[in-house]
């Protein structure tokens, strides 16, 4: 495991974006696992900047996102389809038919999950999986208790995640956070050839300590990444504050 601790969130986000750009420069047709969440907004902003400066092109890349809420269509502003389109897909030269996000509105969700796994396999597996971390210790939406070998599937969101992400849903506008999502499994994530986890801010310090220096246990799903042979963790000083 490689840790990198930066003074500010911006520097951490820039490092993560540059590592992604570097992977693309080595292998223009790489397969990237992408993530959502506030932390990723800065990472994608930097990737868009690099694209505009002609320092990276996504033209030959294939991407697979980690997760999506069940029941939110792509045009819903709280969906991860919407997030990805707004922050990255519409801003760079990624081919739309090679940018994949799980379908949270499929009539047959189990079948859609199996097909998502098959698409990742057919693409040759994930070269890099970008990860954020939830306060519950989730990666993707793999909540505590998720099996280490789990694949893309329907998951129930835990109370802590309902609290953490619930703030983005505006009840006054009739928005309600779904209690379920489709998520790549821990097995899918751990099979990626490289993992890049980024966390910033003091609110992440405790879960970062548990995930990186605590016991490896499905009670803290992110702790399973400690076993990965090619893991880089990018933090700012505040998120790293509780590490030994
Ligand atoms: C959501 C995503 C996770 C991500 C987390 C981090 O819950 N499903 O994949 O790790 O957000 O969120 P933030 O960056 O907003 O703290």
CSV table of C-alpha atoms and ligand atoms in Angstrom, one decimal:
chain,number,residue,atom,x,y,z
A,1,UNK,CA,0.0,0.0,0.0
A,2,UNK,CA,1.3,3.4,-0.9
A,3,UNK,CA,0.0,6.5,1.1
A,4,UNK,CA,0.3,10.0,-0.2
A,5,UNK,CA,-0.7,12.8,2.1
A,6,UNK,CA,-1.1,16.3,0.7
A,7,UNK,CA,-1.6,19.6,2.5
A,8,UNK,CA,-4.9,20.4,0.8
A,9,UNK,CA,-7.8,18.6,-0.9
A,10,UNK,CA,-7.0,20.3,-4.2
A,11,UNK,CA,-3.5,18.8,-4.2
A,12,UNK,CA,-4.9,15.4,-3.4
A,13,UNK,CA,-7.5,15.7,-6.2
A,14,UNK,CA,-4.9,16.9,-8.7
A,15,UNK,CA,-2.6,13.9,-7.8
A,16,UNK,CA,-5.5,11.5,-8.4
A,17,UNK,CA,-6.4,13.1,-11.7
A,18,UNK,CA,-2.8,13.1,-12.9
A,19,UNK,CA,-2.4,9.4,-12.0
A,20,UNK,CA,-5.5,8.6,-14.1
A,21,UNK,CA,-4.1,10.7,-17.0
A,22,UNK,CA,-0.8,8.9,-16.7
A,23,UNK,CA,-2.5,5.5,-16.9
A,24,UNK,CA,-4.3,6.6,-20.1
A,25,UNK,CA,-1.0,7.9,-21.6
A,26,UNK,CA,0.6,4.4,-21.0
A,27,UNK,CA,-2.5,2.6,-22.3
A,28,UNK,CA,-5.0,4.8,-24.3
A,29,UNK,CA,-7.5,2.0,-24.5
A,30,UNK,CA,-7.5,1.3,-20.8
A,31,UNK,CA,-10.6,0.3,-18.8
A,32,UNK,CA,-11.3,2.7,-15.9
A,33,UNK,CA,-13.6,2.1,-12.9
A,34,UNK,CA,-15.1,5.4,-11.9
A,35,UNK,CA,-16.7,6.7,-8.8
A,36,UNK,CA,-19.1,9.5,-7.7
A,37,UNK,CA,-19.4,11.7,-4.6
A,38,UNK,CA,-18.3,15.2,-3.7
A,39,UNK,CA,-14.7,14.2,-3.5
A,40,UNK,CA,-14.7,13.1,-7.2
A,41,UNK,CA,-16.0,16.5,-8.4
A,42,UNK,CA,-12.5,17.9,-7.9
A,43,UNK,CA,-10.8,14.9,-9.5
A,44,UNK,CA,-13.0,15.2,-12.6
A,45,UNK,CA,-12.6,19.0,-12.8
A,46,UNK,CA,-8.9,18.5,-13.0
A,47,UNK,CA,-9.3,15.7,-15.6
A,48,UNK,CA,-11.4,18.1,-17.7
A,49,UNK,CA,-8.7,20.8,-17.3
A,50,UNK,CA,-6.1,18.3,-18.5
A,51,UNK,CA,-8.3,17.3,-21.4
A,52,UNK,CA,-8.8,20.9,-22.5
A,53,UNK,CA,-5.0,21.5,-22.2
A,54,UNK,CA,-4.7,18.5,-24.6
A,55,UNK,CA,-2.8,16.5,-22.0
A,56,UNK,CA,-5.2,13.6,-22.0
A,57,UNK,CA,-7.7,12.1,-24.3
A,58,UNK,CA,-10.4,9.6,-23.3
A,59,UNK,CA,-11.2,8.7,-26.9
A,60,UNK,CA,-10.1,5.0,-26.7
A,61,UNK,CA,-11.0,4.5,-23.0
A,62,UNK,CA,-13.8,2.4,-21.6
A,63,UNK,CA,-15.3,3.3,-18.2
A,64,UNK,CA,-17.5,1.5,-15.7
A,65,UNK,CA,-19.0,3.3,-12.8
A,66,UNK,CA,-19.3,1.8,-9.4
A,67,UNK,CA,-23.0,2.3,-8.6
A,68,UNK,CA,-26.4,3.9,-9.2
A,69,UNK,CA,-29.5,4.5,-7.1
A,70,UNK,CA,-32.4,2.2,-7.8
A,71,UNK,CA,-35.4,4.0,-9.4
A,72,UNK,CA,-33.6,7.2,-10.4
A,73,UNK,CA,-33.7,7.7,-14.2
A,74,UNK,CA,-30.6,9.2,-15.9
A,75,UNK,CA,-32.1,12.6,-16.2
A,76,UNK,CA,-32.8,12.8,-12.4
A,77,UNK,CA,-30.4,15.4,-10.9
A,78,UNK,CA,-29.6,13.0,-8.0
A,79,UNK,CA,-28.7,10.0,-10.2
A,80,UNK,CA,-25.1,9.0,-10.8
A,81,UNK,CA,-25.8,9.0,-14.5
A,82,UNK,CA,-26.5,12.7,-14.2
A,83,UNK,CA,-23.5,13.3,-12.0
A,84,UNK,CA,-21.1,11.6,-14.4
A,85,UNK,CA,-22.6,13.4,-17.5
A,86,UNK,CA,-22.4,16.7,-15.8
A,87,UNK,CA,-18.9,16.4,-14.3
A,88,UNK,CA,-17.1,14.3,-16.9
A,89,UNK,CA,-18.8,12.6,-19.8
A,90,UNK,CA,-20.2,15.7,-21.4
A,91,UNK,CA,-16.9,17.6,-20.9
A,92,UNK,CA,-14.4,15.2,-22.5
A,93,UNK,CA,-14.1,13.0,-25.7
A,94,UNK,CA,-15.1,9.7,-24.1
A,95,UNK,CA,-17.3,7.7,-26.6
A,96,UNK,CA,-20.8,7.5,-25.1
A,97,UNK,CA,-21.2,3.8,-25.8
A,98,UNK,CA,-18.1,3.0,-23.9
A,99,UNK,CA,-19.1,5.0,-20.7
A,100,UNK,CA,-21.1,2.6,-18.5
A,101,UNK,CA,-23.1,3.3,-15.4
A,102,UNK,CA,-25.2,0.6,-13.8
A,103,UNK,CA,-28.9,0.8,-14.7
A,104,UNK,CA,-31.0,1.5,-11.6
A,105,UNK,CA,-34.2,1.4,-13.6
A,106,UNK,CA,-33.9,-1.9,-15.4
A,107,UNK,CA,-37.0,-4.0,-15.4
A,108,UNK,CA,-34.9,-7.0,-14.4
A,109,UNK,CA,-32.3,-5.7,-12.1
A,110,UNK,CA,-30.6,-9.1,-11.4
A,111,UNK,CA,-30.2,-9.7,-15.1
A,112,UNK,CA,-28.8,-6.1,-15.6
A,113,UNK,CA,-26.3,-6.7,-12.8
A,114,UNK,CA,-25.2,-10.0,-14.4
A,115,UNK,CA,-24.8,-8.2,-17.8
A,116,UNK,CA,-22.7,-5.4,-16.2
A,117,UNK,CA,-20.3,-8.0,-14.8
A,118,UNK,CA,-20.2,-9.7,-18.2
A,119,UNK,CA,-19.4,-6.3,-19.9
A,120,UNK,CA,-16.5,-5.7,-17.5
A,121,UNK,CA,-15.2,-9.2,-18.2
A,122,UNK,CA,-15.5,-8.8,-22.0
A,123,UNK,CA,-13.7,-5.4,-21.8
A,124,UNK,CA,-10.7,-7.3,-20.2
A,125,UNK,CA,-11.3,-6.3,-16.6
A,126,UNK,CA,-10.6,-3.0,-14.8
A,127,UNK,CA,-7.1,-1.6,-15.2
A,128,UNK,CA,-7.8,1.0,-12.5
A,129,UNK,CA,-10.6,1.4,-10.0
A,130,UNK,CA,-11.0,4.9,-8.5
A,131,UNK,CA,-12.6,4.8,-5.1
A,132,UNK,CA,-14.0,7.2,-2.5
A,133,UNK,CA,-15.1,6.1,0.9
A,134,UNK,CA,-18.4,6.5,2.7
A,135,UNK,CA,-18.7,7.2,6.4
A,136,UNK,CA,-20.1,3.7,6.8
A,137,UNK,CA,-16.9,2.3,5.4
A,138,UNK,CA,-18.5,1.6,2.1
A,139,UNK,CA,-16.7,1.5,-1.2
A,140,UNK,CA,-19.1,1.8,-4.1
A,141,UNK,CA,-22.3,1.1,-2.2
A,142,UNK,CA,-20.9,-2.1,-0.5
A,143,UNK,CA,-22.2,-1.5,3.0
A,144,UNK,CA,-20.9,-3.3,6.2
A,145,UNK,CA,-21.5,-7.0,5.9
A,146,UNK,CA,-21.0,-7.2,2.1
A,147,UNK,CA,-19.3,-10.4,1.1
A,148,UNK,CA,-15.6,-10.1,0.0
A,149,UNK,CA,-16.4,-12.0,-3.2
A,150,UNK,CA,-19.6,-10.1,-4.0
A,151,UNK,CA,-20.4,-9.1,-7.6
A,152,UNK,CA,-22.6,-6.4,-9.1
A,153,UNK,CA,-25.9,-6.7,-7.3
A,154,UNK,CA,-28.8,-4.9,-5.6
A,155,UNK,CA,-27.9,-3.6,-2.2
A,156,UNK,CA,-29.7,-1.9,0.7
A,157,UNK,CA,-28.2,1.3,1.9
A,158,UNK,CA,-27.4,1.5,5.6
A,159,UNK,CA,-28.6,4.3,8.0
A,160,UNK,CA,-25.3,6.0,8.0
A,161,UNK,CA,-25.3,6.3,4.2
A,162,UNK,CA,-28.9,7.5,4.2
A,163,UNK,CA,-27.8,10.3,6.5
A,164,UNK,CA,-24.6,11.1,4.6
A,165,UNK,CA,-26.1,11.2,1.1
A,166,UNK,CA,-29.7,12.2,2.2
A,167,UNK,CA,-28.6,15.9,2.4
A,168,UNK,CA,-28.4,16.1,-1.4
A,169,UNK,CA,-32.1,15.3,-1.8
A,170,UNK,CA,-34.4,18.2,-1.5
A,171,UNK,CA,-37.7,17.2,0.2
A,172,UNK,CA,-39.2,20.5,-0.6
A,173,UNK,CA,-38.9,19.6,-4.3
A,174,UNK,CA,-40.4,16.2,-3.7
A,175,UNK,CA,-37.0,14.4,-3.8
A,176,UNK,CA,-36.6,11.2,-1.8
A,177,UNK,CA,-33.4,9.3,-1.4
A,178,UNK,CA,-33.8,5.7,-2.6
A,179,UNK,CA,-33.0,3.1,0.1
A,180,UNK,CA,-31.5,0.7,-2.5
A,181,UNK,CA,-28.8,0.9,-5.2
A,182,UNK,CA,-27.0,-1.3,-7.7
A,183,UNK,CA,-23.3,-1.6,-6.8
A,184,UNK,CA,-20.3,-3.3,-8.2
A,185,UNK,CA,-19.3,-5.9,-5.6
A,186,UNK,CA,-16.3,-6.1,-3.4
A,187,UNK,CA,-15.1,-9.0,-5.5
A,188,UNK,CA,-15.5,-6.9,-8.7
A,189,UNK,CA,-13.6,-4.0,-7.2
A,190,UNK,CA,-10.8,-6.1,-5.7
A,191,UNK,CA,-10.2,-7.8,-9.1
A,192,UNK,CA,-9.1,-4.4,-10.6
A,193,UNK,CA,-5.4,-4.4,-11.4
A,194,UNK,CA,-4.9,-1.1,-9.5
A,195,UNK,CA,-6.9,0.7,-6.8
A,196,UNK,CA,-6.7,4.4,-6.2
A,197,UNK,CA,-8.6,5.6,-3.1
A,198,UNK,CA,-9.0,9.3,-2.4
A,199,UNK,CA,-10.4,10.8,0.8
A,200,UNK,CA,-10.3,14.4,2.1
A,201,UNK,CA,-11.5,16.4,5.1
A,202,UNK,CA,-11.6,15.8,8.8
A,203,UNK,CA,-15.0,13.9,8.6
A,204,UNK,CA,-13.2,11.1,6.8
A,205,UNK,CA,-10.3,10.8,9.4
A,206,UNK,CA,-11.9,8.1,11.6
A,207,UNK,CA,-13.1,5.8,8.8
A,208,UNK,CA,-9.8,6.2,7.0
A,209,UNK,CA,-8.0,5.0,10.2
A,210,UNK,CA,-10.4,2.0,10.5
A,211,UNK,CA,-10.2,1.2,6.8
A,212,UNK,CA,-6.4,1.4,6.4
A,213,UNK,CA,-5.0,0.5,9.9
A,214,UNK,CA,-7.9,-1.4,11.5
A,215,UNK,CA,-8.7,-5.1,11.3
A,216,UNK,CA,-9.5,-6.4,7.8
A,217,UNK,CA,-13.2,-7.3,8.1
A,218,UNK,CA,-16.4,-7.0,6.1
A,219,UNK,CA,-17.7,-4.9,8.9
A,220,UNK,CA,-15.6,-2.1,7.4
A,221,UNK,CA,-15.8,-3.0,3.7
A,222,UNK,CA,-13.1,-0.6,2.7
A,223,UNK,CA,-10.6,-2.4,4.9
A,224,UNK,CA,-10.5,-5.3,2.4
A,225,UNK,CA,-8.5,-3.1,0.0
A,226,UNK,CA,-5.5,-3.5,2.4
A,227,UNK,CA,-5.0,-6.9,0.8
A,228,UNK,CA,-4.8,-5.5,-2.7
A,229,UNK,CA,-1.3,-5.8,-4.3
A,230,UNK,CA,-1.5,-2.4,-6.1
A,231,UNK,CA,-3.2,0.1,-3.8
A,232,UNK,CA,-2.5,3.9,-3.7
A,233,UNK,CA,-4.3,6.0,-1.0
A,234,UNK,CA,-4.4,9.7,-1.6
A,235,UNK,CA,-5.3,11.9,1.4
A,236,UNK,CA,-5.2,15.4,2.5
A,237,UNK,CA,-3.7,16.3,5.9
A,238,UNK,CA,-7.1,16.3,7.7
A,239,UNK,CA,-8.2,12.9,6.4
A,240,UNK,CA,-4.8,11.4,7.4
A,241,UNK,CA,-4.9,13.0,10.9
A,242,UNK,CA,-5.8,9.8,12.8
A,243,UNK,CA,-3.3,7.5,11.1
A,244,UNK,CA,-0.5,6.1,13.2
B,1,LIG,C1,-21.3,7.8,-2.5
B,1,LIG,C2,-20.7,6.7,-3.4
B,1,LIG,C3,-19.4,6.1,-3.0
B,1,LIG,C4,-18.5,7.2,-2.5
B,1,LIG,C5,-19.1,8.1,-1.5
B,1,LIG,C6,-18.2,9.2,-1.0
B,1,LIG,O1,-21.8,7.2,-1.4
B,1,LIG,N1,-21.7,5.6,-3.6
B,1,LIG,O2,-18.9,5.4,-4.0
B,1,LIG,O3,-17.3,6.7,-2.1
B,1,LIG,O4,-20.2,8.7,-2.1
B,1,LIG,O5,-18.8,10.4,-1.0
B,1,LIG,P1,-18.2,11.8,-0.8
B,1,LIG,O6,-17.1,12.0,-1.7
B,1,LIG,O7,-19.3,12.8,-1.1
B,1,LIG,O8,-17.7,11.9,0.6
